[in-house]
Short mmCIF file of C-alpha atoms and ligand atoms in Angstrom, two decimals:
data_model
loop_
_atom_site.label_atom_id
_atom_site.label_comp_id
_atom_site.label_asym_id
_atom_site.label_seq_id
_atom_site.Cartn_x
_atom_site.Cartn_y
_atom_site.Cartn_z
CA UNK V 227 25.27 -0.33 93.22
CA UNK V 228 23.90 -3.35 91.69
CA UNK V 229 26.09 -4.40 88.54
CA UNK V 230 23.05 -3.40 86.43
CA UNK V 231 22.66 -0.44 87.86
CA UNK V 232 26.07 0.47 86.89
CA UNK V 233 25.88 -0.54 83.45
CA UNK V 234 22.67 1.29 82.87
CA UNK V 235 24.25 4.56 84.40
CA UNK V 236 27.14 3.76 82.31
CA UNK V 237 25.11 3.65 79.21
CA UNK V 238 23.32 6.92 79.87
CA UNK V 239 26.62 8.44 80.08
CA UNK V 240 27.76 7.61 76.71
CA UNK V 241 24.66 9.03 75.19
CA UNK V 242 25.40 12.05 76.23
CA UNK V 243 27.38 12.62 73.02
CA UNK V 244 24.31 12.11 70.92
CA UNK V 245 21.44 13.66 73.36
CA UNK V 246 21.24 16.60 74.87
CA UNK V 247 17.92 16.30 76.81
CA UNK V 248 18.88 15.55 80.28
CA UNK V 249 15.12 14.29 81.00
CA UNK V 250 15.56 11.65 78.31
CA UNK V 251 19.13 10.79 79.54
CA UNK V 252 17.67 10.48 83.08
CA UNK V 253 14.92 8.28 81.56
CA UNK V 254 17.44 5.89 80.11
CA UNK V 255 19.06 5.35 83.30
CA UNK V 256 16.05 4.72 85.27
CA UNK V 257 14.50 2.07 82.72
CA UNK V 258 15.57 -1.48 83.75
CA UNK V 259 16.14 -2.96 79.88
CA UNK V 260 17.81 -6.01 81.30
CA UNK V 261 14.10 -7.13 82.44
CA UNK V 262 12.58 -6.47 79.18
CA UNK V 263 14.90 -8.40 77.02
CA UNK V 264 14.98 -12.20 76.94
CA UNK V 265 16.83 -14.00 79.43
CA UNK V 266 19.56 -15.27 77.09
CA UNK V 267 20.23 -11.68 75.48
CA UNK V 268 20.20 -10.21 79.15
CA UNK V 269 24.14 -9.97 79.24
CA UNK V 270 23.95 -7.63 76.32
CA UNK V 271 21.25 -5.04 77.57
CA UNK V 272 23.20 -2.03 78.29
CA UNK V 273 25.43 -2.48 75.06
CA UNK V 274 24.13 0.22 72.58
CA UNK V 275 22.40 -2.06 70.12
CA UNK V 276 19.25 -3.75 69.06
CA UNK V 277 18.17 -7.21 70.51
CA UNK V 278 16.04 -9.88 69.23
CA UNK V 279 13.00 -10.11 71.23
CA UNK V 280 11.26 -13.11 69.63
CA UNK V 281 8.45 -13.22 66.90
CA UNK V 282 11.09 -12.09 64.30
CA UNK V 283 11.05 -8.57 65.84
CA UNK V 284 13.50 -6.22 67.77
CA UNK V 285 14.02 -3.95 70.47
CA UNK V 286 15.82 -0.68 69.11
CA UNK V 287 19.26 0.08 70.14
CA UNK V 288 18.94 2.52 73.20
CA UNK V 289 20.37 5.63 71.84
CA UNK V 290 17.54 5.14 68.80
CA UNK V 291 14.85 5.37 71.56
CA UNK V 292 16.66 8.29 73.57
CA UNK V 293 17.02 10.16 70.08
CA UNK V 294 13.05 9.27 69.48
CA UNK V 295 12.32 10.54 73.13
CA UNK V 296 14.26 13.92 72.36
CA UNK V 297 12.75 14.59 69.00
CA UNK V 298 9.38 14.07 70.43
CA UNK V 299 9.95 16.58 73.18
CA UNK V 300 7.70 15.08 75.78
CA UNK V 301 6.52 16.53 78.68
CA UNK V 302 4.52 15.18 81.93
CA UNK V 303 0.79 14.57 81.10
CA UNK V 304 1.29 14.68 77.37
CA UNK V 305 -0.90 12.06 75.74
CA UNK V 306 1.05 9.44 73.57
CA UNK V 307 0.26 6.86 71.16
CA UNK V 308 3.07 4.26 70.37
CA UNK V 309 2.78 1.89 67.27
CA UNK V 310 4.89 -1.35 67.99
CA UNK V 311 4.83 -2.25 71.61
CA UNK V 312 7.47 -4.99 71.27
CA UNK V 313 8.78 -5.59 74.73
CA UNK V 314 7.75 -2.44 75.93
CA UNK V 315 11.06 -0.95 76.52
CA UNK V 316 10.05 2.07 74.56
CA UNK V 317 6.98 2.77 76.21
CA UNK V 318 8.62 2.72 79.53
CA UNK V 319 10.93 5.19 78.39
CA UNK V 320 7.98 7.29 77.36
CA UNK V 321 6.20 6.59 80.53
CA UNK V 322 9.01 7.88 82.53
CA UNK V 323 8.61 11.16 80.56
CA UNK V 324 5.14 11.69 80.37
CA UNK V 325 3.59 9.38 83.19
CA UNK V 326 2.77 5.70 82.36
CA UNK V 327 -1.21 6.67 82.64
CA UNK V 328 -0.66 8.86 79.56
CA UNK V 329 0.83 5.74 77.11
CA UNK V 330 -1.22 4.05 74.73
CA UNK V 331 0.57 1.36 72.80
CA UNK V 332 -0.75 -1.13 70.12
CA UNK V 333 1.18 -4.53 69.39
CA UNK V 334 0.52 -6.40 66.12
CA UNK V 335 1.53 -9.92 67.96
CA UNK V 336 -0.99 -10.79 70.96
CA UNK V 337 2.17 -13.18 72.41
CA UNK V 338 4.43 -9.68 72.64
CA UNK V 339 1.81 -7.48 73.82
CA UNK V 340 0.69 -10.18 76.64
CA UNK V 341 4.55 -10.30 77.54
CA UNK V 342 4.94 -6.56 77.27
CA UNK V 343 1.74 -6.17 79.73
CA UNK V 344 3.33 -8.21 82.35
CA UNK V 345 6.81 -6.89 81.96
CA UNK V 346 5.52 -3.33 82.20
CA UNK V 347 3.41 -4.60 85.40
CA UNK V 348 6.67 -6.03 86.94
CA UNK V 349 8.82 -3.01 86.26
CA UNK V 350 6.35 -0.30 87.82
CA UNK V 351 4.91 0.95 84.56
CA UNK V 352 1.67 -1.17 84.55
CA UNK V 353 -0.47 1.63 83.98
CA UNK V 354 0.81 1.80 80.38
CA UNK V 355 -2.25 0.75 78.28
CA UNK V 356 -1.42 -1.79 75.88
CA UNK V 357 -3.67 -3.75 73.27
CA UNK V 358 -2.95 -6.17 70.58
CA UNK V 359 -4.19 -5.03 67.00
CA UNK V 360 -3.24 -3.50 63.67
CA UNK V 361 -1.50 -0.19 64.72
CA UNK V 362 -2.16 1.34 61.49
CA UNK V 363 -5.69 1.89 62.66
CA UNK V 364 -4.30 3.43 65.74
CA UNK V 365 -6.44 3.63 69.04
CA UNK V 366 -9.46 6.00 68.17
CA UNK V 367 -10.89 5.76 72.17
CA UNK V 368 -8.42 7.84 73.44
CA UNK V 369 -7.55 10.09 70.81
CA UNK V 370 -6.64 13.03 70.14
CA UNK V 371 -2.97 12.55 71.44
CA UNK V 372 -0.05 15.15 71.64
CA UNK V 373 2.38 12.93 70.14
CA UNK V 374 2.20 9.74 67.92
CA UNK V 375 5.30 7.17 67.14
CA UNK V 376 5.85 3.99 65.12
CA UNK V 377 8.61 1.97 66.10
CA UNK V 378 8.08 0.02 62.84
CA UNK V 379 8.53 1.06 59.23
CA UNK V 380 5.61 2.37 56.98
CA UNK V 381 5.58 3.60 53.69
CA UNK V 382 3.84 6.58 54.90
CA UNK V 383 2.05 8.05 58.23
CA UNK V 384 -1.24 5.90 58.28
CA UNK V 385 -4.24 8.28 57.86
CA UNK V 386 -5.98 7.45 61.06
CA UNK V 387 -3.08 7.96 63.33
CA UNK V 388 -2.70 11.67 61.52
CA UNK V 389 -6.47 12.04 62.18
CA UNK V 390 -5.96 11.08 65.83
CA UNK V 391 -2.86 13.19 66.51
CA UNK V 392 -4.21 16.47 67.36
CA UNK V 393 -3.31 19.94 65.62
CA UNK V 394 -0.01 21.41 66.81
CA UNK V 395 0.70 17.69 67.80
CA UNK V 396 3.79 15.77 66.63
CA UNK V 397 3.96 12.56 64.88
CA UNK V 398 7.59 10.59 64.10
CA UNK V 399 8.32 7.17 62.34
CA UNK V 400 10.74 5.59 60.19
CA UNK V 401 9.30 6.07 56.59
CA UNK V 402 10.19 4.43 53.33
CA UNK V 403 10.09 1.08 51.67
CA UNK V 404 13.48 0.23 51.44
CA UNK V 405 15.54 3.20 52.40
CA UNK V 406 13.77 4.48 55.52
CA UNK V 407 14.21 7.74 57.22
CA UNK V 408 12.83 9.29 60.43
CA UNK V 409 10.71 11.72 59.74
CA UNK V 410 9.37 14.36 62.35
CA UNK V 411 5.96 15.62 61.45
CA UNK V 412 3.89 18.66 63.27
CA UNK V 413 0.39 18.80 62.14
CA UNK V 414 -0.62 21.89 61.21
CA UNK V 415 -4.07 23.64 61.76
CA UNK V 416 -5.48 22.73 58.02
CA UNK V 417 -4.59 18.92 58.85
CA UNK V 418 -1.32 19.02 56.75
CA UNK V 419 1.96 17.66 57.79
CA UNK V 420 5.53 19.92 58.15
CA UNK V 421 8.10 17.29 57.98
CA UNK V 422 11.63 17.08 58.47
CA UNK V 423 13.98 14.57 57.86
CA UNK V 424 15.94 13.18 60.30
CA UNK V 425 18.27 10.91 58.59
CA UNK V 426 18.78 7.14 57.54
CA UNK V 427 17.54 4.61 59.60
CA UNK V 428 16.62 0.87 60.01
CA UNK V 429 13.42 -0.70 61.70
CA UNK V 430 11.63 -3.56 61.38
CA UNK V 431 8.39 -3.14 58.82
CA UNK V 432 5.09 -2.55 59.74
CA UNK V 433 2.85 -5.59 59.07
N1 SAH E 61 9.23 -0.64 70.72
C1 SAH E 61 9.93 -1.82 70.83
C2 SAH E 61 10.33 -2.16 69.79
C3 SAH E 61 9.40 -2.99 68.96
S1 SAH E 61 9.88 -3.54 67.05
C4 SAH E 61 10.50 -2.23 71.71
O1 SAH E 61 10.66 -1.16 72.54
O2 SAH E 61 10.74 -3.63 72.24
C5 SAH E 61 8.68 -3.26 66.31
C6 SAH E 61 7.27 -3.35 66.70
O3 SAH E 61 6.31 -3.39 65.62
C7 SAH E 61 7.35 -5.13 66.62
O4 SAH E 61 6.84 -5.67 68.19
C8 SAH E 61 6.34 -5.48 65.64
O5 SAH E 61 5.53 -6.74 65.94
C9 SAH E 61 5.36 -4.05 65.86
N2 SAH E 61 4.47 -4.01 64.69
C10 SAH E 61 4.52 -4.23 63.06
N3 SAH E 61 3.67 -4.00 62.55
C11 SAH E 61 2.52 -3.54 63.42
C12 SAH E 61 1.32 -2.99 63.20
N4 SAH E 61 0.69 -3.12 61.89
N5 SAH E 61 0.64 -2.74 64.35
C13 SAH E 61 1.08 -2.59 65.38
N6 SAH E 61 2.68 -3.14 66.01
C14 SAH E 61 3.36 -3.47 64.68
#
């Protein structure tokens, strides 16, 4: 087994303390995080911590990606909207769970979107759709989504994202201006959100 593979499988094992969903752990064990992070950060790719990815942005720690995937309760075929592609790692983990052709991701910085598209292609997740633009507007062409999540913190779930999520679907995001909380919300038939607070978190802010 190559050293990267060994490190990755050890990381996935360690996450078992925090994440019970075996499909999520298998996804973490599959996605080559070292190919998504900048070259000079590669040595730390399988440490469970956030890493800088350029343009002042950060890739979340693996445990946070895993916790979010578990909270989203993803199944094969689910249509998923991600806001904040960054380097594309989180999108690849989601793609492992739902199928790459079902993942739509919007990134504010065109340079990050371009790089993420390239990395997703070479790592075998080329069917993930990435566009640059303001994620607050969502991606209406592919709506409705079963699951919508943000990898950057917003004051509140942006209205267009709620609109583009189906009734009975789930939204997940770090919410709050200063102190952020990870909020999971199920969209009810009347359009209102049934929220559960999953604790304090720290993400880069939505632009
Ligand atoms: N999921 C990413 C982590 C990205 S960090 C990964 O695995 O690498 C959050 C990302 O959200 C950053 O890339 C940032 O540029 C992006 N972002 C911030 N505001 C945004 C907005 N309004 N629309 C889309 N993306 C946004």
